[in-house]
Amino acid sequence: MSLRLPWSRNPLKINDITSSLKKVWGTQESEARCKLATAYRLTHFFGWDDLIYGHLTLKVPGTQHILINPFGLHYNEITASSLVKIDLAGNVIDKGTSNFSFQRTGYVIHSAIHESRSDLNALMHIHSRAGVGVACSVDKMVPMCQHSVFIEPVSYHPFRGIVTQESEKTELAENFLAPSKCLLMKNHGLLTGGATIEEAFSRMYNFHTVCQAYVDAGYTHRPVPPEKILSEDIIEMSVKAAASMDGEHFGMMDFAALARQLDSAGYETGYPHS
């Protein structure tokens, strides 16, 4: 899937952090805000958004605070300054520049994982059409294409209804253990994590692409034929070959290239390209 940006005479710029706000937030938080807001816009332009639902979060460097979307804004309206900063107990630390607060569902899901997985500074949770289709029809995903290399091992979490109760945090954490960075939330959607928002985004791109392959090949209503499943040897060899791209560098070049497209279209991401 390629990025297709609609033409706009006056695109809403992503980096709307004023000099006075930068003094309050500092360079690191300001940069984190620009990166996360850019990820929200990219999620919209890739067609993975679901009205105002779903959530992307990013830890503010050096803190236990996370940035999350103001619940009520469309992904195409989110800017760096509008993001809400909360702690892992759900307290608002900084409401940002919008008039909206955050959604409790997003807080419960994301805080559960941020608390239990110190290796995941960034999380993405989406309800893309292909992702929901697979989440509703496939019990266990099998590696069937090259993109599968970048999502293994996949974890699974059963649907318990709309997530609002903190009692579900324990089960969520138990079902999403290291080294997994991709979680199929049954009857719900997809979730990925990464050391950086760039990694989380790249994992989601691959996760969604595998789900789309399932849908396109008709494997949401019939099992993947055994001869189409990649062997453990091939997966192991491919994972080792991709290991050099793992960690803090995974997805960096992809994300930067996409941010440059947004910048060229006038969205002013504030993403550091140097």
C-alpha positions as protocol buffer text, in pm:
chain_id: "A"
residue {
  index: 1
  type: MET
  ca { x: 0 y: 0 z: 0 }
}
residue {
  index: 2
  type: SER
  ca { x: 136 y: 342 z: -97 }
}
residue {
  index: 3
  type: LEU
  ca { x: 69 y: 679 z: 60 }
}
residue {
  index: 4
  type: ARG
  ca { x: -175 y: 887 z: -143 }
}
residue {
  index: 5
  type: LEU
  ca { x: -214 y: 1242 z: -15 }
}
residue {
  index: 6
  type: PRO
  ca { x: -520 y: 1444 z: -119 }
}
residue {
  index: 7
  type: TRP
  ca { x: -445 y: 1787 z: -257 }
}
residue {
  index: 8
  type: SER
  ca { x: -517 y: 2066 z: -13 }
}
residue {
  index: 9
  type: ARG
  ca { x: -475 y: 2441 z: -56 }
}
residue {
  index: 10
  type: ASN
  ca { x: -431 y: 2495 z: 318 }
}
residue {
  index: 11
  type: PRO
  ca { x: -324 y: 2169 z: 489 }
}
residue {
  index: 12
  type: LEU
  ca { x: -346 y: 2173 z: 869 }
}
residue {
  index: 13
  type: LYS
  ca { x: 16 y: 2172 z: 976 }
}
residue {
  index: 14
  type: ILE
  ca { x: 125 y: 1905 z: 1222 }
}
residue {
  index: 15
  type: ASN
  ca { x: 396 y: 2098 z: 1406 }
}
residue {
  index: 16
  type: ASP
  ca { x: 194 y: 2381 z: 1558 }
}
residue {
  index: 17
  type: ILE
  ca { x: 410 y: 2411 z: 1871 }
}
residue {
  index: 18
  type: THR
  ca { x: 478 y: 2776 z: 1942 }
}
residue {
  index: 19
  type: SER
  ca { x: 799 y: 2903 z: 2097 }
}
residue {
  index: 20
  type: SER
  ca { x: 619 y: 2958 z: 2428 }
}
residue {
  index: 21
  type: LEU
  ca { x: 487 y: 2600 z: 2431 }
}
residue {
  index: 22
  type: LYS
  ca { x: 833 y: 2467 z: 2345 }
}
residue {
  index: 23
  type: LYS
  ca { x: 969 y: 2645 z: 2652 }
}
residue {
  index: 24
  type: VAL
  ca { x: 712 y: 2460 z: 2864 }
}
residue {
  index: 25
  type: TRP
  ca { x: 756 y: 2116 z: 2705 }
}
residue {
  index: 26
  type: GLY
  ca { x: 1123 y: 2129 z: 2614 }
}
residue {
  index: 27
  type: THR
  ca { x: 1291 y: 1995 z: 2302 }
}
residue {
  index: 28
  type: GLN
  ca { x: 1244 y: 1622 z: 2371 }
}
residue {
  index: 29
  type: GLU
  ca { x: 872 y: 1636 z: 2444 }
}
residue {
  index: 30
  type: SER
  ca { x: 811 y: 1876 z: 2156 }
}
residue {
  index: 31
  type: GLU
  ca { x: 987 y: 1636 z: 1919 }
}
residue {
  index: 32
  type: ALA
  ca { x: 791 y: 1342 z: 2059 }
}
residue {
  index: 33
  type: ARG
  ca { x: 467 y: 1532 z: 2002 }
}
residue {
  index: 34
  type: CYS
  ca { x: 558 y: 1602 z: 1639 }
}
residue {
  index: 35
  type: LYS
  ca { x: 646 y: 1238 z: 1578 }
}
residue {
  index: 36
  type: LEU
  ca { x: 325 y: 1103 z: 1732 }
}
residue {
  index: 37
  type: ALA
  ca { x: 104 y: 1358 z: 1555 }
}
residue {
  index: 38
  type: THR
  ca { x: 276 y: 1262 z: 1228 }
}
residue {
  index: 39
  type: ALA
  ca { x: 194 y: 896 z: 1298 }
}
residue {
  index: 40
  type: TYR
  ca { x: -173 y: 986 z: 1351 }
}
residue {
  index: 41
  type: ARG
  ca { x: -186 y: 1167 z: 1017 }
}
residue {
  index: 42
  type: LEU
  ca { x: -14 y: 879 z: 840 }
}
residue {
  index: 43
  type: THR
  ca { x: -260 y: 635 z: 996 }
}
residue {
  index: 44
  type: HIS
  ca { x: -540 y: 842 z: 844 }
}
residue {
  index: 45
  type: PHE
  ca { x: -380 y: 871 z: 501 }
}
residue {
  index: 46
  type: PHE
  ca { x: -318 y: 495 z: 489 }
}
residue {
  index: 47
  type: GLY
  ca { x: -689 y: 442 z: 558 }
}
residue {
  index: 48
  type: TRP
  ca { x: -643 y: 259 z: 888 }
}
residue {
  index: 49
  type: ASP
  ca { x: -846 y: 501 z: 1102 }
}
residue {
  index: 50
  type: ASP
  ca { x: -1195 y: 431 z: 1236 }
}
residue {
  index: 51
  type: LEU
  ca { x: -1371 y: 767 z: 1272 }
}
residue {
  index: 52
  type: ILE
  ca { x: -1230 y: 906 z: 1603 }
}
residue {
  index: 53
  type: TYR
  ca { x: -1157 y: 565 z: 1757 }
}
residue {
  index: 54
  type: GLY
  ca { x: -834 y: 373 z: 1809 }
}
residue {
  index: 55
  type: HIS
  ca { x: -526 y: 511 z: 1979 }
}
residue {
  index: 56
  type: LEU
  ca { x: -156 y: 573 z: 1932 }
}
residue {
  index: 57
  type: THR
  ca { x: 57 y: 653 z: 2235 }
}
residue {
  index: 58
  type: LEU
  ca { x: 417 y: 752 z: 2295 }
}
residue {
  index: 59
  type: LYS
  ca { x: 608 y: 791 z: 2620 }
}
residue {
  index: 60
  type: VAL
  ca { x: 757 y: 1132 z: 2687 }
}
residue {
  index: 61
  type: PRO
  ca { x: 1134 y: 1063 z: 2703 }
}
residue {
  index: 62
  type: GLY
  ca { x: 1268 y: 1027 z: 3055 }
}
residue {
  index: 63
  type: THR
  ca { x: 924 y: 1009 z: 3218 }
}
residue {
  index: 64
  type: GLN
  ca { x: 635 y: 773 z: 3289 }
}
residue {
  index: 65
  type: HIS
  ca { x: 396 y: 1007 z: 3108 }
}
residue {
  index: 66
  type: ILE
  ca { x: 235 y: 916 z: 2777 }
}
residue {
  index: 67
  type: LEU
  ca { x: 93 y: 1126 z: 2496 }
}
residue {
  index: 68
  type: ILE
  ca { x: -248 y: 1021 z: 2360 }
}
residue {
  index: 69
  type: ASN
  ca { x: -505 y: 1161 z: 2119 }
}
residue {
  index: 70
  type: PRO
  ca { x: -772 y: 1404 z: 2239 }
}
residue {
  index: 71
  type: PHE
  ca { x: -1091 y: 1198 z: 2208 }
}
residue {
  index: 72
  type: GLY
  ca { x: -1319 y: 1386 z: 1971 }
}
residue {
  index: 73
  type: LEU
  ca { x: -1065 y: 1498 z: 1713 }
}
residue {
  index: 74
  type: HIS
  ca { x: -1038 y: 1310 z: 1385 }
}
residue {
  index: 75
  type: TYR
  ca { x: -691 y: 1175 z: 1311 }
}
residue {
  index: 76
  type: ASN
  ca { x: -663 y: 1431 z: 1031 }
}
residue {
  index: 77
  type: GLU
  ca { x: -719 y: 1710 z: 1287 }
}
residue {
  index: 78
  type: ILE
  ca { x: -457 y: 1600 z: 1539 }
}
residue {
  index: 79
  type: THR
  ca { x: -159 y: 1830 z: 1578 }
}
residue {
  index: 80
  type: ALA
  ca { x: 150 y: 1816 z: 1797 }
}
residue {
  index: 81
  type: SER
  ca { x: 13 y: 2065 z: 2049 }
}
residue {
  index: 82
  type: SER
  ca { x: -332 y: 1904 z: 2077 }
}
residue {
  index: 83
  type: LEU
  ca { x: -204 y: 1575 z: 2221 }
}
residue {
  index: 84
  type: VAL
  ca { x: -301 y: 1506 z: 2583 }
}
residue {
  index: 85
  type: LYS
  ca { x: -30 y: 1408 z: 2833 }
}
residue {
  index: 86
  type: ILE
  ca { x: -138 y: 1165 z: 3106 }
}
residue {
  index: 87
  type: ASP
  ca { x: 33 y: 947 z: 3363 }
}
residue {
  index: 88
  type: LEU
  ca { x: -10 y: 570 z: 3391 }
}
residue {
  index: 89
  type: ALA
  ca { x: -279 y: 620 z: 3657 }
}
residue {
  index: 90
  type: GLY
  ca { x: -495 y: 813 z: 3411 }
}
residue {
  index: 91
  type: ASN
  ca { x: -435 y: 1160 z: 3552 }
}
residue {
  index: 92
  type: VAL
  ca { x: -414 y: 1447 z: 3304 }
}
residue {
  index: 93
  type: ILE
  ca { x: -73 y: 1614 z: 3331 }
}
residue {
  index: 94
  type: ASP
  ca { x: -124 y: 1850 z: 3036 }
}
residue {
  index: 95
  type: LYS
  ca { x: -448 y: 1872 z: 2838 }
}
residue {
  index: 96
  type: GLY
  ca { x: -282 y: 2018 z: 2531 }
}
residue {
  index: 97
  type: THR
  ca { x: -443 y: 2289 z: 2322 }
}
residue {
  index: 98
  type: SER
  ca { x: -775 y: 2122 z: 2234 }
}
residue {
  index: 99
  type: ASN
  ca { x: -1098 y: 2124 z: 2432 }
}
residue {
  index: 100
  type: PHE
  ca { x: -1113 y: 1744 z: 2442 }
}
residue {
  index: 101
  type: SER
  ca { x: -989 y: 1495 z: 2701 }
}
residue {
  index: 102
  type: PHE
  ca { x: -875 y: 1136 z: 2638 }
}
residue {
  index: 103
  type: GLN
  ca { x: -1088 y: 821 z: 2603 }
}
residue {
  index: 104
  type: ARG
  ca { x: -1084 y: 580 z: 2898 }
}
residue {
  index: 105
  type: THR
  ca { x: -1069 y: 275 z: 2668 }
}
residue {
  index: 106
  type: GLY
  ca { x: -744 y: 399 z: 2520 }
}
residue {
  index: 107
  type: TYR
  ca { x: -602 y: 466 z: 2863 }
}
residue {
  index: 108
  type: VAL
  ca { x: -687 y: 117 z: 2996 }
}
residue {
  index: 109
  type: ILE
  ca { x: -541 y: -69 z: 2698 }
}
residue {
  index: 110
  type: HIS
  ca { x: -229 y: 139 z: 2656 }
}
residue {
  index: 111
  type: SER
  ca { x: -143 y: 191 z: 3023 }
}
residue {
  index: 112
  type: ALA
  ca { x: -167 y: -184 z: 3082 }
}
residue {
  index: 113
  type: ILE
  ca { x: 102 y: -246 z: 2823 }
}
residue {
  index: 114
  type: HIS
  ca { x: 317 y: 57 z: 2897 }
}
residue {
  index: 115
  type: GLU
  ca { x: 326 y: -55 z: 3262 }
}
residue {
  index: 116
  type: SER
  ca { x: 420 y: -415 z: 3186 }
}
residue {
  index: 117
  type: ARG
  ca { x: 647 y: -370 z: 2882 }
}
residue {
  index: 118
  type: SER
  ca { x: 932 y: -129 z: 2950 }
}
residue {
  index: 119
  type: ASP
  ca { x: 1072 y: -215 z: 2605 }
}
residue {
  index: 120
  type: LEU
  ca { x: 770 y: -62 z: 2430 }
}
residue {
  index: 121
  type: ASN
  ca { x: 776 y: 318 z: 2440 }
}
residue {
  index: 122
  type: ALA
  ca { x: 522 y: 346 z: 2159 }
}
residue {
  index: 123
  type: LEU
  ca { x: 195 y: 164 z: 2092 }
}
residue {
  index: 124
  type: MET
  ca { x: -52 y: 166 z: 1804 }
}
residue {
  index: 125
  type: HIS
  ca { x: -404 y: 24 z: 1819 }
}
residue {
  index: 126
  type: ILE
  ca { x: -622 y: 38 z: 1507 }
}
residue {
  index: 127
  type: HIS
  ca { x: -948 y: -103 z: 1370 }
}
residue {
  index: 128
  type: SER
  ca { x: -854 y: -129 z: 1004 }
}
residue {
  index: 129
  type: ARG
  ca { x: -1099 y: -319 z: 785 }
}
residue {
  index: 130
  type: ALA
  ca { x: -858 y: -602 z: 704 }
}
residue {
  index: 131
  type: GLY
  ca { x: -739 y: -616 z: 1066 }
}
residue {
  index: 132
  type: VAL
  ca { x: -1093 y: -646 z: 1204 }
}
residue {
  index: 133
  type: GLY
  ca { x: -1173 y: -906 z: 939 }
}
residue {
  index: 134
  type: VAL
  ca { x: -886 y: -1128 z: 1048 }
}
residue {
  index: 135
  type: ALA
  ca { x: -953 y: -1060 z: 1418 }
}
residue {
  index: 136
  type: CYS
  ca { x: -1309 y: -1189 z: 1369 }
}
residue {
  index: 137
  type: SER
  ca { x: -1226 y: -1497 z: 1167 }
}
residue {
  index: 138
  type: VAL
  ca { x: -876 y: -1633 z: 1227 }
}
residue {
  index: 139
  type: ASP
  ca { x: -791 y: -1824 z: 1545 }
}
residue {
  index: 140
  type: LYS
  ca { x: -415 y: -1826 z: 1491 }
}
residue {
  index: 141
  type: MET
  ca { x: -217 y: -1654 z: 1218 }
}
residue {
  index: 142
  type: VAL
  ca { x: 52 y: -1847 z: 1033 }
}
residue {
  index: 143
  type: PRO
  ca { x: 350 y: -1704 z: 840 }
}
residue {
  index: 144
  type: MET
  ca { x: 245 y: -1702 z: 476 }
}
residue {
  index: 145
  type: CYS
  ca { x: 428 y: -1409 z: 315 }
}
residue {
  index: 146
  type: GLN
  ca { x: 746 y: -1205 z: 350 }
}
residue {
  index: 147
  type: HIS
  ca { x: 574 y: -942 z: 564 }
}
residue {
  index: 148
  type: SER
  ca { x: 508 y: -1215 z: 822 }
}
residue {
  index: 149
  type: VAL
  ca { x: 878 y: -1208 z: 911 }
}
residue {
  index: 150
  type: PHE
  ca { x: 837 y: -864 z: 1069 }
}
residue {
  index: 151
  type: ILE
  ca { x: 538 y: -950 z: 1290 }
}
residue {
  index: 152
  type: GLU
  ca { x: 636 y: -1285 z: 1441 }
}
residue {
  index: 153
  type: PRO
  ca { x: 566 y: -1390 z: 1708 }
}
residue {
  index: 154
  type: VAL
  ca { x: 203 y: -1272 z: 1717 }
}
residue {
  index: 155
  type: SER
  ca { x: 17 y: -1269 z: 2050 }
}
residue {
  index: 156
  type: TYR
  ca { x: -360 y: -1298 z: 2106 }
}
residue {
  index: 157
  type: HIS
  ca { x: -613 y: -1143 z: 2343 }
}
residue {
  index: 158
  type: PRO
  ca { x: -981 y: -1252 z: 2366 }
}
residue {
  index: 159
  type: PHE
  ca { x: -1268 y: -1005 z: 2335 }
}
residue {
  index: 160
  type: ARG
  ca { x: -1429 y: -920 z: 2671 }
}
residue {
  index: 161
  type: GLY
  ca { x: -1646 y: -634 z: 2546 }
}
residue {
  index: 162
  type: ILE
  ca { x: -1554 y: -268 z: 2513 }
}
residue {
  index: 163
  type: VAL
  ca { x: -1252 y: -216 z: 2735 }
}
residue {
  index: 164
  type: THR
  ca { x: -1332 y: 23 z: 3020 }
}
residue {
  index: 165
  type: GLN
  ca { x: -1248 y: -170 z: 3336 }
}
residue {
  index: 166
  type: GLU
  ca { x: -900 y: -167 z: 3484 }
}
residue {
  index: 167
  type: SER
  ca { x: -954 y: -531 z: 3582 }
}
residue {
  index: 168
  type: GLU
  ca { x: -879 y: -623 z: 3220 }
}
residue {
  index: 169
  type: LYS
  ca { x: -530 y: -472 z: 3240 }
}
residue {
  index: 170
  type: THR
  ca { x: -383 y: -781 z: 3406 }
}
residue {
  index: 171
  type: GLU
  ca { x: -504 y: -1018 z: 3134 }
}
residue {
  index: 172
  type: LEU
  ca { x: -392 y: -780 z: 2861 }
}
residue {
  index: 173
  type: ALA
  ca { x: -42 y: -767 z: 3008 }
}
residue {
  index: 174
  type: GLU
  ca { x: -29 y: -1145 z: 3050 }
}
residue {
  index: 175
  type: ASN
  ca { x: -132 y: -1199 z: 2687 }
}
residue {
  index: 176
  type: PHE
  ca { x: 127 y: -963 z: 2540 }
}
residue {
  index: 177
  type: LEU
  ca { x: 466 y: -1072 z: 2667 }
}
residue {
  index: 178
  type: ALA
  ca { x: 812 y: -1007 z: 2524 }
}
residue {
  index: 179
  type: PRO
  ca { x: 944 y: -1064 z: 2266 }
}
residue {
  index: 180
  type: SER
  ca { x: 609 y: -1026 z: 2086 }
}
residue {
  index: 181
  type: LYS
  ca { x: 540 y: -683 z: 1939 }
}
residue {
  index: 182
  type: CYS
  ca { x: 215 y: -762 z: 1758 }
}
residue {
  index: 183
  type: LEU
  ca { x: -114 y: -841 z: 1933 }
}
residue {
  index: 184
  type: LEU
  ca { x: -426 y: -966 z: 1756 }
}
residue {
  index: 185
  type: MET
  ca { x: -718 y: -850 z: 1968 }
}
residue {
  index: 186
  type: LYS
  ca { x: -990 y: -1102 z: 1881 }
}
residue {
  index: 187
  type: ASN
  ca { x: -1312 y: -955 z: 1738 }
}
residue {
  index: 188
  type: HIS
  ca { x: -1156 y: -612 z: 1785 }
}
residue {
  index: 189
  type: GLY
  ca { x: -845 y: -507 z: 1594 }
}
residue {
  index: 190
  type: LEU
  ca { x: -467 y: -486 z: 1582 }
}
residue {
  index: 191
  type: LEU
  ca { x: -207 y: -357 z: 1826 }
}
residue {
  index: 192
  type: THR
  ca { x: 167 y: -313 z: 1781 }
}
residue {
  index: 193
  type: GLY
  ca { x: 447 y: -181 z: 1995 }
}
residue {
  index: 194
  type: GLY
  ca { x: 799 y: -61 z: 1948 }
}
residue {
  index: 195
  type: ALA
  ca { x: 1094 y: 105 z: 2114 }
}
residue {
  index: 196
  type: THR
  ca { x: 1004 y: 407 z: 1899 }
}
residue {
  index: 197
  type: ILE
  ca { x: 691 y: 529 z: 1722 }
}
residue {
  index: 198
  type: GLU
  ca { x: 871 y: 458 z: 1396 }
}
residue {
  index: 199
  type: GLU
  ca { x: 908 y: 92 z: 1490 }
}
residue {
  index: 200
  type: ALA
  ca { x: 548 y: 63 z: 1610 }
}
residue {
  index: 201
  type: PHE
  ca { x: 428 y: 216 z: 1282 }
}
residue {
  index: 202
  type: SER
  ca { x: 641 y: -15 z: 1070 }
}
residue {
  index: 203
  type: ARG
  ca { x: 520 y: -319 z: 1266 }
}
residue {
  index: 204
  type: MET
  ca { x: 163 y: -203 z: 1207 }
}
residue {
  index: 205
  type: TYR
  ca { x: 225 y: -157 z: 835 }
}
residue {
  index: 206
  type: ASN
  ca { x: 347 y: -517 z: 814 }
}
residue {
  index: 207
  type: PHE
  ca { x: 71 y: -648 z: 1045 }
}
residue {
  index: 208
  type: HIS
  ca { x: -203 y: -482 z: 840 }
}
residue {
  index: 209
  type: THR
  ca { x: -42 y: -599 z: 514 }
}
residue {
  index: 210
  type: VAL
  ca { x: -43 y: -962 z: 634 }
}
residue {
  index: 211
  type: CYS
  ca { x: -408 y: -924 z: 736 }
}
residue {
  index: 212
  type: GLN
  ca { x: -487 y: -780 z: 392 }
}
residue {
  index: 213
  type: ALA
  ca { x: -309 y: -1078 z: 235 }
}
residue {
  index: 214
  type: TYR
  ca { x: -531 y: -1311 z: 441 }
}
residue {
  index: 215
  type: VAL
  ca { x: -839 y: -1131 z: 312 }
}
residue {
  index: 216
  type: ASP
  ca { x: -720 y: -1114 z: -51 }
}
residue {
  index: 217
  type: ALA
  ca { x: -623 y: -1482 z: -57 }
}
residue {
  index: 218
  type: GLY
  ca { x: -953 y: -1590 z: 99 }
}
residue {
  index: 219
  type: TYR
  ca { x: -794 y: -1727 z: 416 }
}
residue {
  index: 220
  type: THR
  ca { x: -1042 y: -1560 z: 650 }
}
residue {
  index: 221
  type: HIS
  ca { x: -1297 y: -1834 z: 570 }
}
residue {
  index: 222
  type: ARG
  ca { x: -1066 y: -2128 z: 498 }
}
residue {
  index: 223
  type: PRO
  ca { x: -732 y: -2241 z: 646 }
}
residue {
  index: 224
  type: VAL
  ca { x: -405 y: -2150 z: 481 }
}
residue {
  index: 225
  type: PRO
  ca { x: -298 y: -2461 z: 284 }
}
residue {
  index: 226
  type: PRO
  ca { x: 3 y: -2631 z: 450 }
}
residue {
  index: 227
  type: GLU
  ca { x: 214 y: -2590 z: 137 }
}
residue {
  index: 228
  type: LYS
  ca { x: 161 y: -2213 z: 152 }
}
residue {
  index: 229
  type: ILE
  ca { x: 290 y: -2178 z: 509 }
}
residue {
  index: 230
  type: LEU
  ca { x: 651 y: -2064 z: 535 }
}
residue {
  index: 231
  type: SER
  ca { x: 871 y: -2322 z: 703 }
}
residue {
  index: 232
  type: GLU
  ca { x: 1026 y: -2261 z: 1044 }
}
residue {
  index: 233
  type: ASP
  ca { x: 1372 y: -2272 z: 884 }
}
residue {
  index: 234
  type: ILE
  ca { x: 1282 y: -1997 z: 636 }
}
residue {
  index: 235
  type: ILE
  ca { x: 1126 y: -1784 z: 908 }
}
residue {
  index: 236
  type: GLU
  ca { x: 1428 y: -1829 z: 1135 }
}
residue {
  index: 237
  type: MET
  ca { x: 1671 y: -1745 z: 855 }
}
residue {
  index: 238
  type: SER
  ca { x: 1468 y: -1440 z: 752 }
}
residue {
  index: 239
  type: VAL
  ca { x: 1430 y: -1313 z: 1107 }
}
residue {
  index: 240
  type: LYS
  ca { x: 1808 y: -1333 z: 1153 }
}
residue {
  index: 241
  type: ALA
  ca { x: 1861 y: -1147 z: 825 }
}
residue {
  index: 242
  type: ALA
  ca { x: 1624 y: -873 z: 941 }
}
residue {
  index: 243
  type: ALA
  ca { x: 1776 y: -854 z: 1291 }
}
residue {
  index: 244
  type: SER
  ca { x: 2004 y: -566 z: 1193 }
}
residue {
  index: 245
  type: MET
  ca { x: 1692 y: -354 z: 1138 }
}
residue {
  index: 246
  type: ASP
  ca { x: 1546 y: -433 z: 1480 }
}
residue {
  index: 247
  type: GLY
  ca { x: 1523 y: -215 z: 1790 }
}
residue {
  index: 248
  type: GLU
  ca { x: 1555 y: 160 z: 1781 }
}
residue {
  index: 249
  type: HIS
  ca { x: 1645 y: 168 z: 1410 }
}
residue {
  index: 250
  type: PHE
  ca { x: 1355 y: -47 z: 1289 }
}
residue {
  index: 251
  type: GLY
  ca { x: 1124 y: 153 z: 1063 }
}
residue {
  index: 252
  type: MET
  ca { x: 1324 y: 475 z: 1087 }
}
residue {
  index: 253
  type: MET
  ca { x: 1396 y: 519 z: 715 }
}
residue {
  index: 254
  type: ASP
  ca { x: 1042 y: 419 z: 616 }
}
residue {
  index: 255
  type: PHE
  ca { x: 884 y: 668 z: 856 }
}
residue {
  index: 256
  type: ALA
  ca { x: 1123 y: 947 z: 758 }
}
residue {
  index: 257
  type: ALA
  ca { x: 1041 y: 894 z: 390 }
}
residue {
  index: 258
  type: LEU
  ca { x: 669 y: 918 z: 466 }
}
residue {
  index: 259
  type: ALA
  ca { x: 722 y: 1231 z: 678 }
}
residue {
  index: 260
  type: ARG
  ca { x: 907 y: 1390 z: 385 }
}
residue {
  index: 261
  type: GLN
  ca { x: 601 y: 1327 z: 167 }
}
residue {
  index: 262
  type: LEU
  ca { x: 384 y: 1505 z: 423 }
}
residue {
  index: 263
  type: ASP
  ca { x: 632 y: 1793 z: 439 }
}
residue {
  index: 264
  type: SER
  ca { x: 636 y: 1822 z: 59 }
}
residue {
  index: 265
  type: ALA
  ca { x: 257 y: 1849 z: 66 }
}
residue {
  index: 266
  type: GLY
  ca { x: 274 y: 2135 z: 317 }
}
residue {
  index: 267
  type: TYR
  ca { x: 186 y: 1953 z: 640 }
}
residue {
  index: 268
  type: GLU
  ca { x: 502 y: 2070 z: 823 }
}
residue {
  index: 269
  type: THR
  ca { x: 559 y: 1762 z: 1040 }
}
residue {
  index: 270
  type: GLY
  ca { x: 852 y: 1897 z: 1239 }
}
residue {
  index: 271
  type: TYR
  ca { x: 1008 y: 1552 z: 1196 }
}
residue {
  index: 272
  type: PRO
  ca { x: 1389 y: 1562 z: 1227 }
}
residue {
  index: 273
  type: HIS
  ca { x: 1521 y: 1457 z: 886 }
}
residue {
  index: 274
  type: SER
  ca { x: 1890 y: 1519 z: 943 }
}
